[in-house]
């Protein structure tokens, strides 16, 4: 293709498509309460709106390499955008929760093919000397998307209706489809795809889809005390083991697991899991804390995350330029990023009930710089040993692992917060007694407050104890979130020495890798 105008249209096209997927993975979360009221659904039912999308998307990310080879890169990419857009229309017009869940699954099928295919298009389209700025633009789309989602969702929730969370995809989907057919070209080298392995597909849905559902619904169902979770765990275990066996046994698999024989790619895939864990766990914790403890609105919480995301986007071209200069190994940039991420978590571990929006600004800026330093170098070293034909399969595997890392991070943090809150609440409650002078004095103050409002003594005393219990639980939650930040920070700090696993032959930055930004 010609260089110049055409190449930037390609960047805009794939970035638009990538944003559709990344924004939609988080935008729905802040509208769930409005959906519940409008559709007459329970919390358990409405949560399938998120779970169904995540499970379908994970399965399709895994299959995207094979589908790209089978249908052609442009055809599959355009089909994914069209399916995603049509499903968005039906999601917005849904009249009951299960209709919405169904079309969210369809939307996930379309969305799962967008990120990894967008990555492959950019890697295989651009020459080495033109990848730097395109790398930065695409990276901004991928990283900023999850943070824009809550902001946009909060604005829509506060000013419009939940339906517009889906309708907003329509014009962007139409634009991306037109640009795809006009400017996206097929690669000269193509991977050979075998026939559809239906047994492998069934095992994949059981394994990856089942695991995603377990992680999304485990805390709600009380994990293995639930027969549903136990049954899903058995199905997921059988599916994963069977899928791995099947992929290693056939000549042309759906997902080429043999790529993991290359040490650098295998280690990079592990770190993609870590990256997903940290990115989604931290993005999950902050909005929940701000809205449930500090009383921020959805819009305020979204705006809170914006500066850090912008800083990540700002860092993308800087890091891309440094990598092209080859001053030091990409591993050192990633190590600095992990240390900065620890600093962000350590800073927020001192959080209190007095924290306002300004308190979060600099820690989130530090996180943004850290994410910028981690993202591009890790992608570079992960895909450095793959050739052009292997990129779609390599991108599919790392994309699936990164998404699972994000789901693991969210599930683990949800469970940790639940159990740790009980622990702190129990310890604090032990100090509330009439024999403790401080708590006894506080109880008297509360009781007198309610007596002054005309309550009887027994009623005022009951309300005073209730107020004390609420204050205790709120403080227990603050202590729990502080612990959660420390846990995530320690997790990233431990990963720094593990970066030595990348050490081996000199790491180059080949043309097909510099744009690996999914």
XYZ file of C-alpha atoms in Angstrom:
518
model
C 0.000 0.000 0.000
C 1.082 3.621 -0.390
C 2.707 5.344 2.533
C 1.436 8.718 3.691
C -2.283 9.395 4.056
C -3.340 5.748 3.686
C -1.252 4.509 6.589
C -2.820 6.976 9.006
C -6.276 5.930 7.886
C -5.292 2.360 8.791
C -4.207 3.542 12.246
C -7.498 5.427 12.740
C -9.500 2.424 11.535
C -7.933 -0.169 13.811
C -7.778 2.226 16.774
C -11.487 3.019 16.395
C -12.293 -0.689 16.340
C -10.016 -1.357 19.317
C -11.690 1.445 21.284
C -15.112 -0.077 20.615
C -13.989 -3.263 22.355
C -11.979 -1.766 25.217
C -14.557 0.872 26.107
C -17.445 -1.592 25.976
C -15.658 -3.972 28.349
C -15.988 -1.380 31.144
C -18.668 1.138 30.168
C -21.565 -1.143 31.117
C -20.414 -1.606 34.726
C -21.564 1.843 35.872
C -25.015 1.501 34.269
C -26.005 -1.830 35.858
C -28.160 -0.222 38.573
C -30.159 1.711 35.975
C -30.556 -1.450 33.888
C -31.813 -3.359 36.949
C -34.515 -0.793 37.624
C -35.515 -0.376 33.985
C -35.630 -4.088 33.138
C -36.905 -5.314 36.508
C -33.885 -7.578 36.992
C -32.089 -8.800 40.105
C -28.396 -8.132 40.733
C -27.600 -11.778 40.013
C -29.426 -11.654 36.681
C -27.974 -8.337 35.524
C -24.422 -9.464 36.310
C -24.708 -11.882 33.371
C -24.640 -8.817 31.111
C -20.974 -8.462 32.064
C -20.174 -12.173 32.415
C -21.702 -13.212 29.076
C -19.733 -10.583 27.174
C -16.467 -11.490 28.914
C -16.847 -15.239 28.329
C -17.766 -14.887 24.642
C -14.975 -12.379 24.068
C -12.376 -14.659 25.686
C -13.341 -17.586 23.452
C -13.233 -15.450 20.299
C -9.879 -13.886 21.194
C -8.490 -17.420 21.360
C -9.925 -18.294 17.943
C -9.064 -15.015 16.212
C -5.765 -16.240 14.751
C -7.398 -19.241 13.079
C -10.374 -17.197 11.848
C -8.041 -14.577 10.396
C -6.261 -17.281 8.400
C -9.522 -18.963 7.353
C -11.599 -15.936 6.346
C -8.903 -13.440 5.466
C -7.702 -10.619 7.671
C -9.897 -7.867 6.205
C -13.028 -10.002 5.964
C -12.772 -11.248 9.537
C -11.989 -7.789 10.900
C -14.921 -6.210 9.055
C -17.266 -9.053 10.040
C -16.316 -8.582 13.698
C -17.060 -4.850 13.525
C -20.404 -5.415 11.765
C -21.488 -8.122 14.223
C -20.432 -5.946 17.173
C -22.370 -2.957 15.823
C -25.556 -4.897 15.014
C -25.463 -6.546 18.437
C -25.099 -3.080 20.008
C -28.356 -1.994 18.340
C -30.221 -5.025 19.695
C -28.663 -4.573 23.155
C -30.023 -1.029 23.257
C -33.518 -2.117 22.215
C -33.723 -5.086 24.625
C -36.902 -5.215 26.698
C -35.883 -7.819 29.296
C -32.646 -8.877 30.952
C -32.196 -12.236 29.200
C -32.687 -10.670 25.787
C -29.956 -8.193 26.755
C -27.669 -10.999 27.989
C -28.098 -12.888 24.704
C -27.151 -9.906 22.571
C -24.244 -9.086 24.897
C -22.911 -12.572 24.168
C -23.273 -11.860 20.435
C -21.535 -8.532 20.980
C -18.710 -10.357 22.764
C -18.340 -12.711 19.795
C -17.807 -9.686 17.576
C -15.663 -7.782 20.058
C -13.315 -10.690 20.715
C -11.950 -10.496 17.180
C -11.220 -6.772 17.188
C -8.130 -6.260 19.367
C -5.909 -9.110 18.241
C -6.824 -8.632 14.574
C -6.174 -4.889 14.856
C -2.768 -5.691 16.298
C -1.942 -8.082 13.463
C -3.028 -5.551 10.824
C -0.704 -2.869 12.134
C 2.240 -5.210 12.615
C 1.955 -6.650 9.119
C 1.105 -3.366 7.331
C 3.731 -0.842 8.425
C 7.443 -0.772 7.615
C 9.821 -0.471 10.550
C 10.659 3.204 10.066
C 6.974 4.266 10.237
C 5.873 2.258 13.266
C 6.783 4.654 16.074
C 3.953 7.195 15.971
C 1.372 4.611 14.887
C 2.470 2.525 17.863
C 1.784 5.437 20.189
C -1.657 6.219 18.721
C -2.823 2.628 18.878
C -1.400 2.208 22.374
C -3.322 5.236 23.585
C -6.517 3.691 22.252
C -5.941 0.352 23.913
C -4.789 1.664 27.303
C -7.098 4.673 27.619
C -10.179 2.697 26.536
C -10.805 0.892 29.862
C -10.548 4.214 31.709
C -12.731 6.160 29.279
C -15.421 3.500 29.706
C -16.432 4.410 33.291
C -16.228 8.137 32.486
C -18.434 7.830 29.429
C -20.738 5.356 31.145
C -21.075 7.673 34.146
C -21.975 10.639 31.948
C -24.567 8.599 30.031
C -25.995 7.220 33.279
C -26.300 10.674 34.825
C -27.680 12.470 31.745
C -29.299 9.944 29.375
C -30.508 6.342 29.630
C -28.596 3.057 29.753
C -29.613 2.295 26.141
C -27.196 4.948 24.884
C -24.272 2.963 26.276
C -24.864 0.702 23.265
C -26.215 3.186 20.704
C -23.021 5.220 20.928
C -21.188 2.337 19.189
C -23.261 2.596 16.019
C -21.663 5.567 14.184
C -18.151 4.425 15.076
C -18.907 0.883 13.931
C -20.228 2.113 10.576
C -17.190 4.359 10.073
C -14.732 1.586 10.974
C -16.461 -0.850 8.580
C -16.289 1.575 5.638
C -12.637 2.389 6.313
C -11.776 -1.299 6.680
C -13.042 -2.208 3.211
C -11.478 0.926 1.722
C -7.993 0.777 3.243
C -7.219 -2.560 4.933
C -5.313 -4.947 2.665
C -4.577 -8.651 2.884
C -0.997 -9.617 3.852
C 1.276 -11.156 1.241
C 2.154 -14.005 3.610
C -0.755 -16.008 4.966
C -0.962 -18.704 7.576
C -2.490 -21.999 6.476
C -5.670 -22.837 8.374
C -7.047 -26.333 8.721
C -10.683 -27.372 8.803
C -12.836 -26.397 11.749
C -12.078 -28.780 14.617
C -15.487 -28.995 16.241
C -14.240 -31.082 19.169
C -11.578 -28.452 19.885
C -14.205 -25.701 19.659
C -16.468 -27.455 22.171
C -13.528 -28.013 24.522
C -12.492 -24.369 24.098
C -15.954 -23.091 25.031
C -16.033 -25.443 28.033
C -12.528 -24.502 29.150
C -12.034 -20.785 28.500
C -15.715 -19.837 28.620
C -16.257 -21.885 31.772
C -13.194 -20.431 33.495
C -14.331 -16.902 32.657
C -17.779 -17.583 34.140
C -16.239 -19.073 37.306
C -14.064 -16.025 37.848
C -16.902 -13.593 37.142
C -19.558 -15.357 39.263
C -17.458 -17.087 41.939
C -17.727 -14.440 44.652
C -21.456 -13.945 44.040
C -22.086 -17.710 44.311
C -19.780 -18.162 47.347
C -17.236 -20.108 45.299
C -17.057 -23.849 45.918
C -19.951 -23.862 48.357
C -22.057 -23.519 45.202
C -22.907 -26.617 43.151
C -23.013 -24.360 40.071
C -19.378 -23.276 40.568
C -18.285 -26.840 41.295
C -19.985 -28.074 38.119
C -18.501 -25.246 36.044
C -15.058 -26.001 37.524
C -15.259 -29.634 36.458
C -16.403 -28.617 32.971
C -13.675 -25.964 32.705
C -10.985 -28.391 33.892
C -12.021 -31.074 31.410
C -12.324 -28.479 28.650
C -8.908 -26.890 29.246
C -7.041 -30.186 29.530
C -8.859 -31.584 26.513
C -8.282 -28.432 24.452
C -4.545 -28.378 25.209
C -4.249 -32.065 24.295
C -6.208 -31.562 21.086
C -4.133 -28.531 19.989
C -0.889 -30.431 20.488
C -2.199 -33.535 18.736
C -3.372 -32.037 15.421
C -1.189 -30.644 12.639
C -3.138 -27.403 12.070
C -4.630 -26.359 15.452
C -7.062 -23.544 16.201
C -4.501 -22.096 18.617
C -0.832 -22.911 18.069
C 0.371 -23.727 21.598
C 3.688 -24.886 20.158
C 4.714 -21.226 20.083
C 5.224 -21.553 23.834
C 8.300 -23.703 23.162
C 10.126 -20.436 22.533
C 11.293 -19.309 25.948
C 11.027 -15.565 25.374
C 7.513 -15.833 23.990
C 6.453 -18.120 26.871
C 7.874 -15.737 29.476
C 6.292 -12.770 27.704
C 2.928 -14.523 27.716
C 3.266 -14.992 31.485
C 3.973 -11.276 31.888
C 0.942 -10.431 29.759
C -1.089 -12.274 32.394
C 0.605 -10.154 35.070
C -0.059 -6.977 33.092
C -3.756 -7.832 32.749
C -3.941 -8.664 36.454
C -2.470 -5.347 37.546
C -4.274 -3.178 35.009
C -7.769 -4.497 35.681
C -7.354 -5.081 39.440
C -6.251 -1.491 40.032
C -8.884 -0.043 37.669
C -11.498 -2.142 39.505
C -10.501 -1.153 43.062
C -10.362 2.626 42.692
C -13.885 3.225 41.257
C -15.474 0.864 43.787
C -13.711 2.586 46.684
C -14.525 6.085 45.475
C -18.210 5.370 44.864
C -19.007 3.121 47.845
C -16.806 4.725 50.524
C -16.171 8.319 49.471
C -19.556 8.874 47.800
C -18.292 9.997 44.385
C -20.710 9.922 41.452
C -20.031 7.766 38.393
C -18.990 10.831 36.396
C -16.642 12.070 39.132
C -15.022 8.663 39.386
C -14.510 8.434 35.650
C -12.944 11.896 35.505
C -10.682 10.895 38.373
C -9.110 8.149 36.234
C -8.672 10.309 33.158
C -5.357 12.123 33.943
C -3.527 8.850 34.560
C -4.804 7.402 31.294
C -3.745 10.515 29.406
C -0.294 10.217 30.972
C -0.055 6.628 29.728
C -0.934 7.799 26.229
C 1.639 10.602 26.515
C 4.325 8.069 27.460
C 3.632 5.829 24.440
C 5.518 7.839 21.772
C 8.332 8.585 24.232
C 8.888 4.915 25.046
C 8.479 3.945 21.384
C 11.159 6.462 20.415
C 13.527 5.221 23.143
C 13.095 1.625 21.998
C 13.907 2.565 18.412
C 17.110 4.281 19.602
C 18.078 1.001 21.325
C 19.822 2.749 24.224
C 19.125 -0.039 26.710
C 17.235 -3.334 26.711
C 13.404 -3.058 26.788
C 13.545 -5.134 29.974
C 14.947 -2.168 31.906
C 12.039 0.049 30.867
C 9.601 -2.634 32.017
C 11.457 -2.982 35.338
C 11.195 0.768 35.964
C 7.502 0.551 35.104
C 6.932 -2.228 37.645
C 8.717 -0.222 40.348
C 6.586 2.841 39.561
C 3.458 0.686 39.729
C 4.574 -0.435 43.200
C 5.024 3.231 44.143
C 1.470 3.984 42.992
C 0.053 1.149 45.107
C 2.206 1.982 48.128
C 1.075 5.609 48.026
C -2.603 4.656 47.945
C -2.150 2.142 50.777
C -2.219 5.158 53.157
C -5.723 6.118 51.984
C -8.297 7.407 54.471
C -11.878 8.642 54.658
C -10.612 12.203 54.222
C -9.242 11.457 50.733
C -10.558 13.746 48.020
C -10.044 13.834 44.244
C -6.692 15.618 44.632
C -5.348 12.746 46.726
C -5.555 10.386 43.765
C -4.029 12.669 41.141
C -0.303 12.048 41.553
C -0.539 8.310 42.344
C -2.582 7.838 39.166
C -0.058 9.908 37.194
C 2.687 7.611 38.490
C 0.595 4.606 37.482
C 0.128 6.102 34.012
C 3.870 6.530 33.534
C 4.452 2.985 34.787
C 1.905 1.486 32.422
C 3.489 3.332 29.503
C 6.899 1.910 30.401
C 5.588 -1.625 30.812
C 3.241 -2.024 27.851
C 5.366 -1.483 24.737
C 8.600 -3.150 25.995
C 6.754 -6.277 27.117
C 4.984 -6.582 23.776
C 8.270 -6.055 21.961
C 10.163 -8.809 23.743
C 7.201 -11.197 23.714
C 6.734 -11.191 19.927
C 10.362 -10.596 18.954
C 11.032 -14.198 17.903
C 7.834 -14.706 15.853
C 7.704 -14.295 12.099
C 4.923 -12.485 10.222
C 2.894 -15.623 9.562
C 2.882 -16.521 13.284
C 1.787 -13.078 14.487
C -2.012 -13.687 14.361
C -1.696 -16.867 16.448
C 0.833 -15.264 18.789
C -1.378 -12.215 19.289
C -4.426 -14.401 19.933
C -2.699 -16.390 22.672
C -1.209 -13.382 24.459
C -4.515 -11.497 24.152
C -6.454 -14.367 25.694
C -3.924 -14.707 28.524
C -4.025 -10.967 29.213
C -7.828 -10.992 29.414
C -7.766 -13.976 31.765
C -5.206 -12.126 33.872
C -7.597 -9.204 34.136
C -10.475 -11.467 35.131
C -8.306 -13.279 37.698
C -7.234 -9.912 39.125
C -10.802 -8.669 39.494
C -12.039 -11.970 40.982
C -9.168 -12.270 43.452
C -9.512 -8.664 44.597
C -13.293 -9.033 44.994
C -12.833 -12.104 47.204
C -9.965 -10.521 49.111
C -11.969 -7.381 49.865
C -14.948 -9.437 51.024
C -12.973 -11.661 53.416
C -10.582 -8.960 54.631
C -13.471 -6.608 55.466
C -14.938 -9.251 57.769
C -11.512 -9.655 59.416
C -11.000 -5.943 60.055
C -14.637 -5.452 61.061
C -14.350 -8.209 63.649
C -11.163 -6.778 65.135
C -12.569 -3.254 65.333
C -15.863 -4.467 66.807
C -13.974 -6.136 69.674
C -13.021 -2.668 70.882
C -16.592 -1.407 71.018
C -17.842 -2.043 74.488
C -19.216 -0.137 77.463
C -15.928 -1.032 79.189
C -13.921 0.906 76.596
C -13.981 4.585 77.654
C -13.653 5.944 74.114
C -16.403 3.814 72.592
C -18.640 4.303 75.645
C -18.270 8.072 75.325
C -19.049 7.925 71.607
C -22.152 5.775 72.270
C -23.357 8.303 74.846
C -22.916 11.117 72.342
C -24.914 9.271 69.703
C -27.609 8.290 72.208
C -27.994 11.863 73.427
C -28.196 13.035 69.801
C -31.170 10.755 69.115
C -32.755 11.569 72.511
C -32.597 15.255 71.587
C -34.615 14.454 68.470
C -37.402 12.935 70.554
C -36.575 9.203 70.436
C -37.247 7.000 73.436
C -34.191 5.768 75.369
C -34.323 2.212 74.018
C -34.818 3.486 70.440
C -32.032 6.057 70.775
C -29.672 3.413 72.190
C -30.430 1.031 69.313
C -29.837 3.746 66.745
C -26.584 4.717 68.480
C -25.299 1.134 68.248
C -26.344 1.006 64.579
C -24.474 4.228 63.849
C -21.394 2.868 65.614
C -21.598 -0.363 63.630
C -21.827 1.580 60.371
C -18.786 3.669 61.296
C -16.861 0.499 62.187
C -17.689 -1.190 58.884
C -16.753 1.915 56.925
C -13.387 2.066 58.669
C -12.952 -1.680 58.101
C -13.498 -1.137 54.379
C -10.901 1.649 54.297
C -8.363 -0.634 56.010
C -9.247 -3.429 53.584
C -8.716 -1.305 50.480
C -5.410 -0.065 51.894
C -4.335 -3.704 52.310
C -5.521 -4.505 48.778
C -3.306 -1.785 47.298
C -0.337 -3.163 49.229
C -1.032 -6.693 47.937
C -1.134 -5.519 44.309
C 1.999 -3.427 44.844
C 3.897 -6.354 46.385
C 2.783 -8.540 43.486
C 4.356 -6.141 40.991
C 7.532 -5.690 43.034
C 8.065 -9.464 43.179
C 7.787 -9.531 39.381
C 10.857 -7.283 38.922
C 13.466 -10.032 39.462
C 11.386 -12.375 37.283
C 12.195 -10.103 34.336
C 15.627 -11.766 34.361
C 13.917 -14.717 32.664
C 13.970 -12.639 29.487
C 17.737 -12.412 29.548
C 19.267 -14.311 26.665
C 20.334 -13.316 23.200
C 20.181 -9.631 22.344
C 16.639 -8.324 21.956
C 16.017 -6.584 18.661
C 12.969 -4.560 17.654
C 11.907 -6.073 14.331
C 9.417 -4.461 12.025
C 6.654 -6.897 12.815
C 6.910 -6.263 16.562
C 7.135 -2.524 17.061
C 3.442 -2.137 16.428
C 2.365 -4.940 18.774
C 0.076 -2.894 20.901
C -3.031 -4.919 21.666
